[in-house]
Coordinates of C-alpha atoms and ligand atoms in Angstrom, one line a residue:
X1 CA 68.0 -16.4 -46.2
X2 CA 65.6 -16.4 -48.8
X3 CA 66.1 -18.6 -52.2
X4 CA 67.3 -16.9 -54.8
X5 CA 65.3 -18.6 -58.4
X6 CA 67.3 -19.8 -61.2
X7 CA 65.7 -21.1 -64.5
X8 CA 67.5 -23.1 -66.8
X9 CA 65.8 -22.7 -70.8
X10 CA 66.4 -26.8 -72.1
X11 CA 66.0 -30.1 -70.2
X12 CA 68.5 -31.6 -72.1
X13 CA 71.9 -33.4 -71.2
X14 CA 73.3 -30.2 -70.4
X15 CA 70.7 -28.9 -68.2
X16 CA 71.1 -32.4 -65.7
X17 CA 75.1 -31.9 -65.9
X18 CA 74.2 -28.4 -64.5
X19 CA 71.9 -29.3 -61.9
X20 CA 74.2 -31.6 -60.5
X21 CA 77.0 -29.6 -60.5
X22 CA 75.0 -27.5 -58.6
X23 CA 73.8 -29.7 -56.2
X24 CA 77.3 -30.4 -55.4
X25 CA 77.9 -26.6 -54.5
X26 CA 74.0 -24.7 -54.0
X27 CA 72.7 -26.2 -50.7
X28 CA 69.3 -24.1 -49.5
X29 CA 70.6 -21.1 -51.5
X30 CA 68.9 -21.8 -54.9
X31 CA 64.9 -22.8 -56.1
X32 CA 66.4 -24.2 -59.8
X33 CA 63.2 -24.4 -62.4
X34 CA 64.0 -26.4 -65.6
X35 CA 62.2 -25.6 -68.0
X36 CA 61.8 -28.0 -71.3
X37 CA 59.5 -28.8 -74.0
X38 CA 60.6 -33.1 -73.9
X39 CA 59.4 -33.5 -70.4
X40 CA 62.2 -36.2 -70.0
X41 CA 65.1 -34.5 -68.4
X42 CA 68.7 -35.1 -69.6
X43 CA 67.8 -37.2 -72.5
X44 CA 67.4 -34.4 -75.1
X45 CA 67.9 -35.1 -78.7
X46 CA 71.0 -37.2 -78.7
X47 CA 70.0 -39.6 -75.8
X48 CA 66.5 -39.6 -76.2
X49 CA 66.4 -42.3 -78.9
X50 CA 64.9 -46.0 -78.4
X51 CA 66.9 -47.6 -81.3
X52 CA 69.8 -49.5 -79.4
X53 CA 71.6 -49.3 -82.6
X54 CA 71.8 -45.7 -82.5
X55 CA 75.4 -45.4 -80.1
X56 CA 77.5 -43.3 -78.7
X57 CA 80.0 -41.3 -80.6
X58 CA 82.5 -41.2 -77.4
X59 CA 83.8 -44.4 -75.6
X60 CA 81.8 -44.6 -72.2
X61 CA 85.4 -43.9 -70.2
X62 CA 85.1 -40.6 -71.5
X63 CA 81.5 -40.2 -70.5
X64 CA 81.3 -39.5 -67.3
X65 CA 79.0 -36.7 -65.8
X66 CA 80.9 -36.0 -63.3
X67 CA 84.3 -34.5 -63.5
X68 CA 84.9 -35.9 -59.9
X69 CA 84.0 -39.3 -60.8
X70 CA 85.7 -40.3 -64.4
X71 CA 84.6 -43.5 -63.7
X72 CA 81.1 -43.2 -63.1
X73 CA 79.2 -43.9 -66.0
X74 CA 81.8 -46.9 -66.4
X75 CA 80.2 -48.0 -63.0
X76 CA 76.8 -47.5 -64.2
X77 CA 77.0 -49.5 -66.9
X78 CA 78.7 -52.3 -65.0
X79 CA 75.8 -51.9 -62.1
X80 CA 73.5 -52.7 -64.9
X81 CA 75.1 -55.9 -65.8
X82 CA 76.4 -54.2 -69.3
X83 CA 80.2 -54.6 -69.0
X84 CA 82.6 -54.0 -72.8
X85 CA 84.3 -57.0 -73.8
X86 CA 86.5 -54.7 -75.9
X87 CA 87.3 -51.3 -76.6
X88 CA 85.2 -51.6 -79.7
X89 CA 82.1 -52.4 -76.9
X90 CA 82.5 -49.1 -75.2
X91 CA 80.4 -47.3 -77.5
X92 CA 77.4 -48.2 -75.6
X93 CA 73.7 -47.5 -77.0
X94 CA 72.7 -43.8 -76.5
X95 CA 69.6 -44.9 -74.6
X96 CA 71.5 -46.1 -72.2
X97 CA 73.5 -42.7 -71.6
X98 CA 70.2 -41.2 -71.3
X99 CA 68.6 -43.9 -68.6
X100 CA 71.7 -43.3 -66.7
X101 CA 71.7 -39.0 -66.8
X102 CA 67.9 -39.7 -65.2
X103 CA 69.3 -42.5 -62.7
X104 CA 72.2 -39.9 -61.7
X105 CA 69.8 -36.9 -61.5
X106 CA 67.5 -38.7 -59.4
X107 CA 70.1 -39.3 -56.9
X108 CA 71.6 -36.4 -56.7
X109 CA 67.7 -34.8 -55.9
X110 CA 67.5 -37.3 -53.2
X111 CA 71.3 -36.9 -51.7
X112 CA 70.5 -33.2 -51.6
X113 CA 67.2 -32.4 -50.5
X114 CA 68.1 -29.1 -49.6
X115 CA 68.6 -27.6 -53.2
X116 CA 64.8 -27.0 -54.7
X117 CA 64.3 -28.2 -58.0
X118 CA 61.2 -28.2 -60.3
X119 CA 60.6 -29.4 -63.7
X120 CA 58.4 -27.5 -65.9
X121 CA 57.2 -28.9 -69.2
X122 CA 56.5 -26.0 -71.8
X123 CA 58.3 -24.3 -74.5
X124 CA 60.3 -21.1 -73.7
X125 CA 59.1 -18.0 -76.2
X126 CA 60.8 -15.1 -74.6
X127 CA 62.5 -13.5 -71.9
X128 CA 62.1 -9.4 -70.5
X129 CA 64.7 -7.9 -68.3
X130 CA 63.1 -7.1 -64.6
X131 CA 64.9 -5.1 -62.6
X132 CA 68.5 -7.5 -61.9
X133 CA 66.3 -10.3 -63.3
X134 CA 64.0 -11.8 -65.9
X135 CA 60.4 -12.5 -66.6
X136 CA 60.5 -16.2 -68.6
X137 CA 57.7 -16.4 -70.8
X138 CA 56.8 -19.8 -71.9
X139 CA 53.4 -21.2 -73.2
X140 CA 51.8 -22.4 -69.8
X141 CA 52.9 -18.6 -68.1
X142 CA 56.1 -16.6 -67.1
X143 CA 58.6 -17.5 -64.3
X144 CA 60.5 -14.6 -62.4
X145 CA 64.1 -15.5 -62.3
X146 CA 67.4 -13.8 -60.7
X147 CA 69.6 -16.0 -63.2
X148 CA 68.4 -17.6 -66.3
X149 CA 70.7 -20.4 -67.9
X150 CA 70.4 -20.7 -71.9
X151 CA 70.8 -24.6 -72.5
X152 CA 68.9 -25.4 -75.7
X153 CA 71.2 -27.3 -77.6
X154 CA 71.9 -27.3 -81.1
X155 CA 69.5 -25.5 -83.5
X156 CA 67.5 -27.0 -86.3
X157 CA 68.6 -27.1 -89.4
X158 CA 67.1 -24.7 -91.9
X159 CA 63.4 -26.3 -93.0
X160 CA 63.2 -27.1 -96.4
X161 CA 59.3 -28.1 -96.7
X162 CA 58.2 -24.5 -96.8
X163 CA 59.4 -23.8 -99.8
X164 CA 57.3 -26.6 -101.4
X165 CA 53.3 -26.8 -102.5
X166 CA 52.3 -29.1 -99.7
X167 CA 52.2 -32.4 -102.3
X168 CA 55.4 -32.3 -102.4
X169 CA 56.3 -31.1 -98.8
X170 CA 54.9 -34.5 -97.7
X171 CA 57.5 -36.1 -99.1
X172 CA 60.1 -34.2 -97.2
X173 CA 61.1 -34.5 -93.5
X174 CA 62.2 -31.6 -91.7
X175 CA 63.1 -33.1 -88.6
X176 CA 65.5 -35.9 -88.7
X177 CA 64.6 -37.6 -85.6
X178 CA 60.7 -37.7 -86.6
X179 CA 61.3 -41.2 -88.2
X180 CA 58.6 -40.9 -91.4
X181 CA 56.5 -43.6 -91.7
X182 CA 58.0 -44.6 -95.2
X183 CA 56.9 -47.6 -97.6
X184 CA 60.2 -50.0 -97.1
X185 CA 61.2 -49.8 -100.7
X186 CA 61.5 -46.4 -101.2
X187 CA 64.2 -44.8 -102.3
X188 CA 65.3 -42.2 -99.6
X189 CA 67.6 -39.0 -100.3
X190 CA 68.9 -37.8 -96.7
X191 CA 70.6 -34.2 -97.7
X192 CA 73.7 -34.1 -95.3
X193 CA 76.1 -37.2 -94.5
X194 CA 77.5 -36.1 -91.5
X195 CA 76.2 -38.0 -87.8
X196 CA 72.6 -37.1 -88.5
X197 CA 72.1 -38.5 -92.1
X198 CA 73.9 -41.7 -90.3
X199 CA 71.4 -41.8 -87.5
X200 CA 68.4 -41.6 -89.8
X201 CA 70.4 -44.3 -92.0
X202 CA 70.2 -46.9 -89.1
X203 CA 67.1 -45.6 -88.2
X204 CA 65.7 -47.0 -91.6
X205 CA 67.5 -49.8 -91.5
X206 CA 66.7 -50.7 -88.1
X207 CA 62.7 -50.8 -89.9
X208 CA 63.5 -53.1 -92.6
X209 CA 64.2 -50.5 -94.8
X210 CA 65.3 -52.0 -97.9
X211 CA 65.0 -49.3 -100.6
X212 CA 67.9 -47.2 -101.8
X213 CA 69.4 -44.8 -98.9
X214 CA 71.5 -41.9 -101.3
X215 CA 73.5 -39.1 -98.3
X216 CA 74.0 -35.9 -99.9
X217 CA 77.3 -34.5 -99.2
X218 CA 79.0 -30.9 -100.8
X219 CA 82.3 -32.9 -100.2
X220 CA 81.3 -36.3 -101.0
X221 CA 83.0 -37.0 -97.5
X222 CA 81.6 -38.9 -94.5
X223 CA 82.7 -39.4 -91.0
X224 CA 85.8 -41.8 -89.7
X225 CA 85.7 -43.9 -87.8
X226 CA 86.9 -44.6 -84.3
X227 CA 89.9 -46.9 -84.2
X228 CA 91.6 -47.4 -80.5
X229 CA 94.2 -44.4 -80.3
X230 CA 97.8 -44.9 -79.9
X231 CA 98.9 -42.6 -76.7
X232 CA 100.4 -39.0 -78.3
X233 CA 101.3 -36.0 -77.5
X234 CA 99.9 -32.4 -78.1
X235 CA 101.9 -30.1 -80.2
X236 CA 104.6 -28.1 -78.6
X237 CA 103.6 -24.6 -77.4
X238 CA 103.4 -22.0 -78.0
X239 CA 100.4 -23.3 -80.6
X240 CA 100.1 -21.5 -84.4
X241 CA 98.0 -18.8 -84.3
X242 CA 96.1 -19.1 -87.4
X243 CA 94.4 -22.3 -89.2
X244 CA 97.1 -22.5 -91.9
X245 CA 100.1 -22.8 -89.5
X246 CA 98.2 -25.2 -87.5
X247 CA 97.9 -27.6 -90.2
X248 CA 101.3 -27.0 -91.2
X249 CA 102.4 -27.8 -87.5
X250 CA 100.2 -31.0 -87.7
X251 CA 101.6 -32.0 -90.9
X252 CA 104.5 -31.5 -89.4
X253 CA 104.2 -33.7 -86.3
X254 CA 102.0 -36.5 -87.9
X255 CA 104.5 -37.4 -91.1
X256 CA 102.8 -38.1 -94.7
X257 CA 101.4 -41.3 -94.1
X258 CA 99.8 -41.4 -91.1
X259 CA 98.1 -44.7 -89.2
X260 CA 94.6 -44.1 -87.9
X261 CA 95.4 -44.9 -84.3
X262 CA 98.2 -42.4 -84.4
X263 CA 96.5 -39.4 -85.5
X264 CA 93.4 -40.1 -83.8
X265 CA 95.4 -40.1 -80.8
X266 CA 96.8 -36.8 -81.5
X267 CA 93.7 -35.6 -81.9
X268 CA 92.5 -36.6 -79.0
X269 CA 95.6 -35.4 -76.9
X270 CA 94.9 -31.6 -78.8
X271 CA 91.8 -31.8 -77.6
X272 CA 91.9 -30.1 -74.2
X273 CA 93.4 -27.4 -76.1
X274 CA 91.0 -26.4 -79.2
X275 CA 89.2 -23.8 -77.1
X276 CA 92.5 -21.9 -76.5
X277 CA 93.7 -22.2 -80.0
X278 CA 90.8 -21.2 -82.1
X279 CA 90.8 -18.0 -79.6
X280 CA 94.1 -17.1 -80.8
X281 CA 92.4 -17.1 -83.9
X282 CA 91.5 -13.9 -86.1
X283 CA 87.9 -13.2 -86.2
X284 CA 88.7 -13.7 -90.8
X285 CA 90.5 -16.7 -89.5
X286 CA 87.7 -18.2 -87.8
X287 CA 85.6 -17.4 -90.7
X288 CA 88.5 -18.8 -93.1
X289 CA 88.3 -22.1 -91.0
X290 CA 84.9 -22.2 -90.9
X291 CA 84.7 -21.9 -94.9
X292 CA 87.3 -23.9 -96.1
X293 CA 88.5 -26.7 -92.9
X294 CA 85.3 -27.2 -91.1
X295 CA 84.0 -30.2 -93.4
X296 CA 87.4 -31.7 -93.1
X297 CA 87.5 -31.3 -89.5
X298 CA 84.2 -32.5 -88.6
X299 CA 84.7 -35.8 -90.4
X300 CA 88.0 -36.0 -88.5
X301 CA 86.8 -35.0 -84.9
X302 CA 83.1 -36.5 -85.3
X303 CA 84.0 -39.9 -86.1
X304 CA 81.9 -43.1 -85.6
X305 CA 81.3 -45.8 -83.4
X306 CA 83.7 -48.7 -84.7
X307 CA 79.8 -50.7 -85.4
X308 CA 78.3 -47.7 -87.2
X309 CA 81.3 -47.4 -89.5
X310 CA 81.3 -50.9 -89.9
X311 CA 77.6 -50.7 -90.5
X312 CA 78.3 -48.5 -93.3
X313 CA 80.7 -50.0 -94.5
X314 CA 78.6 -52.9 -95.6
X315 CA 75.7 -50.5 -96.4
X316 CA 77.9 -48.6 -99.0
X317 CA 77.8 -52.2 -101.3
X318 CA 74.6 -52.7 -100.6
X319 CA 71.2 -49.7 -100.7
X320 CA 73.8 -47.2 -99.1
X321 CA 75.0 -44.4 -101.7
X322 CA 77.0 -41.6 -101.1
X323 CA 76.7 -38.7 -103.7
X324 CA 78.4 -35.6 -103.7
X325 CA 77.2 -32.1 -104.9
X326 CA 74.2 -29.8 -103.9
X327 CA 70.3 -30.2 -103.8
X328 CA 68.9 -27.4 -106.5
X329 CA 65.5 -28.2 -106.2
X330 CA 63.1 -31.0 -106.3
X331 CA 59.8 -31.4 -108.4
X332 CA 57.0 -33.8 -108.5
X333 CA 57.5 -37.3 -110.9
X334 CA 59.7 -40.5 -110.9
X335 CA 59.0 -42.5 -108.0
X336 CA 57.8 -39.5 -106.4
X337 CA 60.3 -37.3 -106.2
X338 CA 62.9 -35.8 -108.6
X339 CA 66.5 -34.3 -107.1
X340 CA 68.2 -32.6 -109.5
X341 CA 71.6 -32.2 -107.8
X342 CA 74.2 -30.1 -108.9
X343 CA 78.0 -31.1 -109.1
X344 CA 81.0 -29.5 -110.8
X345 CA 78.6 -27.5 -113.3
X346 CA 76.9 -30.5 -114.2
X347 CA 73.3 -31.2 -113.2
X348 CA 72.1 -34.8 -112.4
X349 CA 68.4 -35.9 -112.0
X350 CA 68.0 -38.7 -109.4
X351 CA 64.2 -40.2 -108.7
X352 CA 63.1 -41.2 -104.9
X353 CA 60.5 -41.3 -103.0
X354 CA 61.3 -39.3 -99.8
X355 CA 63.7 -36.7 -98.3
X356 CA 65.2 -36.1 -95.0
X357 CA 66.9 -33.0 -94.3
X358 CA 69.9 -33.8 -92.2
X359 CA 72.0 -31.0 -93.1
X360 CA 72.8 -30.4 -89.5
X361 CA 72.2 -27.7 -87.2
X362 CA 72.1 -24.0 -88.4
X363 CA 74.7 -21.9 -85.5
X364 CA 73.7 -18.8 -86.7
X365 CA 71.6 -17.4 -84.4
X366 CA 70.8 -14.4 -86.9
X367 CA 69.3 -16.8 -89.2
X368 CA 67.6 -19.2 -86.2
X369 CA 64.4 -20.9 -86.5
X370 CA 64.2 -21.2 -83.3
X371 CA 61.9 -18.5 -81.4
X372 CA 63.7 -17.8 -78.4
X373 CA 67.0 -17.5 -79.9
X374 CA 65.5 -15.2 -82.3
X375 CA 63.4 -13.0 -80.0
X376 CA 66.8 -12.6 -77.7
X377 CA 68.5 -11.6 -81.1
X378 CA 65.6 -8.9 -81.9
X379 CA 65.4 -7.8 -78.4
X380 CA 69.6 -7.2 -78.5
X381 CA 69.3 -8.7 -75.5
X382 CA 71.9 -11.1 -77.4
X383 CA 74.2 -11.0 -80.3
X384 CA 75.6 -13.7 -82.7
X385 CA 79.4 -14.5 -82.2
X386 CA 81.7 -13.2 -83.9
X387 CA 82.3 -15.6 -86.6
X388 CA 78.7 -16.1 -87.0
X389 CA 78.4 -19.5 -84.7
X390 CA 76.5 -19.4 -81.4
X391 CA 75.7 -16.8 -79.1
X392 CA 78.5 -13.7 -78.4
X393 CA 79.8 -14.8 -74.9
X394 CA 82.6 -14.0 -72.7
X395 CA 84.9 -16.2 -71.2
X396 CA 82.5 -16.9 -68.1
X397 CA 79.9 -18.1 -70.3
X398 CA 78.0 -14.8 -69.8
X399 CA 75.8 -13.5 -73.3
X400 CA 76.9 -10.3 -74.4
X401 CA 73.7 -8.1 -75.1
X402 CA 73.5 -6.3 -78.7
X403 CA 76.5 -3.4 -77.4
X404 CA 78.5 -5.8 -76.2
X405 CA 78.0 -6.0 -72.5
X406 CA 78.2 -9.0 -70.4
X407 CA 75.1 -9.9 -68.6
X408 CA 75.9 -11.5 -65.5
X409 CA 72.3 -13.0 -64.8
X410 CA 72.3 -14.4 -68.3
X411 CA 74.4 -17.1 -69.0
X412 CA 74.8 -19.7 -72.0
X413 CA 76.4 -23.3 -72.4
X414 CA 77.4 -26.1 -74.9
X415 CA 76.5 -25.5 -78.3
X416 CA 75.1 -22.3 -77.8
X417 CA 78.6 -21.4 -76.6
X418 CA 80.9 -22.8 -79.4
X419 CA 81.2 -19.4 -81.5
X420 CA 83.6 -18.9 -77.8
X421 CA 84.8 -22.2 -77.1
X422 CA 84.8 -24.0 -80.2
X423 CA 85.4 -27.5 -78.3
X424 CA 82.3 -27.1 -76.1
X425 CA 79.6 -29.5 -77.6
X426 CA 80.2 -33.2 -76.1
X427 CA 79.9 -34.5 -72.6
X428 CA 83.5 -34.5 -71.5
X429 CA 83.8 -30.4 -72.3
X430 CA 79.9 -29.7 -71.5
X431 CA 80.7 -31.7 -67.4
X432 CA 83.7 -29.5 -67.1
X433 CA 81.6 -26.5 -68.3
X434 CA 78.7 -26.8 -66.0
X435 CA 81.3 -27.1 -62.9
X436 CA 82.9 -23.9 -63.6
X437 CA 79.4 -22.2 -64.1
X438 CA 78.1 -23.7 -61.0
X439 CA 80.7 -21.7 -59.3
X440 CA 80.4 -18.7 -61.2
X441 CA 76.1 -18.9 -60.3
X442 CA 76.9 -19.1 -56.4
X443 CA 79.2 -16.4 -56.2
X444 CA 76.9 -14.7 -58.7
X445 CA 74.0 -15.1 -55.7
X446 CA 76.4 -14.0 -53.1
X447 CA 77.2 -10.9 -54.5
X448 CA 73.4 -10.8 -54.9
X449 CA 72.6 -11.5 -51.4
X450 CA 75.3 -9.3 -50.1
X451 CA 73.7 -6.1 -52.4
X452 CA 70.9 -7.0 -50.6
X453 CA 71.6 -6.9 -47.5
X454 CA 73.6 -3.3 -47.7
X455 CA 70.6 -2.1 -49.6
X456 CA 68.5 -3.3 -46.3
X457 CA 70.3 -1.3 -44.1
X458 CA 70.2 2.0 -45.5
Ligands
LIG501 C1 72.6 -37.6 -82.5 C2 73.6 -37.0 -81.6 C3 74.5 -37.9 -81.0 C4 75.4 -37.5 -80.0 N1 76.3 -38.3 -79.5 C5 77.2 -37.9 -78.5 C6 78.0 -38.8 -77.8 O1 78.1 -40.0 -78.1 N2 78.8 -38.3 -76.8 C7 78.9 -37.0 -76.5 O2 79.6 -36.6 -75.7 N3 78.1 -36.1 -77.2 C8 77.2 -36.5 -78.2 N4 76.4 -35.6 -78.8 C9 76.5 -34.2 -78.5 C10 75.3 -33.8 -77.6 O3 74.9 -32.6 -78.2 C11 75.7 -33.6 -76.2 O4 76.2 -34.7 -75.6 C12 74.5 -33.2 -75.3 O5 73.4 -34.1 -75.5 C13 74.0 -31.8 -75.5 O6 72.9 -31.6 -74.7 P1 72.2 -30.2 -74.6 O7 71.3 -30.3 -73.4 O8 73.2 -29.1 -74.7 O9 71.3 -30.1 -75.9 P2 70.1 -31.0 -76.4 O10 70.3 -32.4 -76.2 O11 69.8 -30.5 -77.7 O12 68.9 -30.5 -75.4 C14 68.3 -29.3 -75.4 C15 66.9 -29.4 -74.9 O13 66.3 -28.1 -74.8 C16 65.0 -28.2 -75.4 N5 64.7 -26.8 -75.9 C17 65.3 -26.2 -76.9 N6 64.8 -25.0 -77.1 C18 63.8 -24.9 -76.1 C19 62.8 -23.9 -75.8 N7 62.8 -22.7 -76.5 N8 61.9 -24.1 -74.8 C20 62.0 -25.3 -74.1 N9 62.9 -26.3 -74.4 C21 63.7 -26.1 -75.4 C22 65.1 -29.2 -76.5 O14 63.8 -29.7 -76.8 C23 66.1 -30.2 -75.9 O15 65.4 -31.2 -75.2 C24 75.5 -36.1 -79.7 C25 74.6 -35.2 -80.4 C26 73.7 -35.7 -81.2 C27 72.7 -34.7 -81.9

């Protein structure tokens, strides 16, 4: 039987999860090409940092690759001689997630030598339907593929430097991760407040970075953080089917004056069950949640390592700030920079030096920045959800083209998949994802094969 060729767009986290999953399932029936611009599978942008400062978000318990294994990157950790003392510990550096995605995708190439994979380092610009296939086009040459595999992670956010004569533009960082080579007492405005402006926080600090650090927030809120969650229950079924009777229902459940551990542990026992409530929603009351509940929910959900909250904890009385309103624009003078920032009608001027956009990713895909999103938009080959996050998919993770139809040989995951799923952007849902399409891809190639083989004999 001949191999069938599946390319996977990304060579991020959720790329290795899949290619293992695979392996589990695939045997001689698959060639998988990855195809990424990092060249460092599985490490992407969250666990491609250095900075052992810069931790994970998730206690490593819930970490596991492997839905099989819960405990495995628990094992990992204590096979490399790092072993929590507390629950507090658990939040292990990100670089070590990322050392042990290569260390588990190098085993699982050499426990399964039958499945064919290749890693290709380029970035994807396009992709043309072929017959039941596709023609990849990336900038070292095109790939012909029966099955392509969108995993490329989170958008940028929006670029701000563009819109500024290039004197000024220098002062601005785009990309959040780039870590500008910045004069340690400058005075530092990072536009967002949310996981990334926190990152690029301790990034700074981590350098000796003893200027002024000012987040930016519309809400003036930043992230909780992690406390160790009292066991709870889910709400009772059947769930409310629209954001405001959800919050009632939680109100409800959690009491007025809530402990952190307590609802934190509710939270974490809903969980499991985001994806099927925010399907229940309306496609207005998506858009009503997204509007009015998503700040509120993301501080909630996306909370902090017990040492980065504590870490900014201490920052905030010392060159932390947090301000809230809205960048209007910036113009040369001060130290550099001026920020005037708009809040409640009033308009504040604040001097710096430097700014960093971390206002998180953009999940529109009509308004991407990224070029393959956007020629797979132009091409209707795919459609932005319905609430305007992610790409349209169906509930088998296939992208609906620009009428609507699912496209079996074109299939999307984690964030490119949240529009659907909601829930779908961390490890613990991303593992269970890529199991579920693993199956989906070989019976996918078996409906292939069998096609095939009828279409051989007549
Ligand atoms: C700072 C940060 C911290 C996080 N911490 C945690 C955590 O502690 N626990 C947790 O569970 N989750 C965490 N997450 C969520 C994280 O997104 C997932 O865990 C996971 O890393 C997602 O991996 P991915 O492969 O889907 O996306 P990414 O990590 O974004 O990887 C996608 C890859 O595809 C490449 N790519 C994109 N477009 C193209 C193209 N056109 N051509 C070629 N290559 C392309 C990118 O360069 C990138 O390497 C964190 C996320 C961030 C940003």
């Amino acid at each position: 039987m001949s191999r069938r060729t599946l390319v996977v767009c990304g060579d991020g986290a959720s790329a290795v999860l899949l290619v293992c999953a695979l392996a589990r399932q695939a045997g001689q029936a698959l060639s998988v090409i990855v195809i990424g611009e990092k060249g460092e599978p599985g490490r992407g942008i969250a666990y491609s940092t250095a900075n052992p400062a810069h931790l994970l978000n998730v206690p490593a318990g819930r970490m596991s690759a492997n839905i099989n294994r819960p405990d495995q990157f628990v094992r990992w950790l204590a096979e490399h001689g790092i072993v929590a003392a507390s629950w507090e510990q658990s939040f292990v550096s990100r670089a070590h997630y990322g050392a042990y995605l290569s260390d588990l995708l190098d085993a699982t190439l050499k426990s399964n030598p039958d499945l064919a994979v290749r890693f290709v380092r380029g970035r994807i610009k396009s992709l043309m339907r072929k017959n039941l296939g596709w023609v990849v086009a990336h900038d070292g040459g095109t790939i012909d593929a029966d099955l392509v595999v969108l995993a490329t992670g989170n958008d940028r956010p929006p670029p701000i430097a563009p819109h500024y004569p290039r004197a000024l533009a220098s002062r601005i960082t785009d990309d959040p991760w780039s870590e500008p080579d910045l004069a340690p007492d400058c005075d530092v405005l990072l536009l967002g407040a949310g996981l990334t402006a926190i990152d690029a926080a301790i990034g700074l600090h981590s350098r000796g970075h003893a200027g002024n650090i000012y987040f930016l927030s519309r809400h003036g809120l930043l992230p909780r953080s992690h406390v160790e969650p009292a066991a709870a229950l889910p709400l009772d079924r059947p769930f409310p089917a629209s954001p405001r009777g959800l919050l009632r229902a939680m109100r409800a459940k959690l009491g007025p004056s809530v402990p952190a551990a307590h609802w934190q542990g509710f939270m974490d026992a809903m969980r499991p069950h985001w994806p099927q409530i925010w399907q229940s929603f309306s496609v207005a009351e998506k858009k009503r949640f997204l509007r009015h509940a998503a700040t509120l929910w993301n501080v909630h959900r996306h909370r902090l390592a017990p040492a980065v909250g504590a870490f900014l904890a201490q920052g905030l009385s010392r060159n932390l700030h947090l301000l809230k309103g809205r960048l209007r624009h910036l113009e040369a003078g001060g130290s550099g920079l001026i920020a005037t920032i708009d809040h409640g009608g009033r308009a504040t001027r604040l001097s710096i030096g430097h700014v960093i956009n971390c206002t998180g990713p953009n999940a529109n895909p009509d308004r991407t920045h990224d070029g393959l999103i956007e020629n797979l938009v132009a091409s209707r080959l795919a459609r932005a959800g319905e609430a305007g996050i992610g790409l349209d998919v169906d509930r088998r993770n296939r992208v609906l083209d620009k009428s609507g139809t699912a496209q079996p040989s074109l299939l999307a995951m984690a964030a490119l998949t949240r529009g659907h799923w909601w829930e779908i952007t961390a490890i613990p849902e991303i593992a269970q994802q890529a199991q579920i399409m693993s199956g989906a891809i070989m019976e996918y190639l078996g409906i292939l094969t069998a096609a095939a083989r009828i279409n051989r004999r007549h």
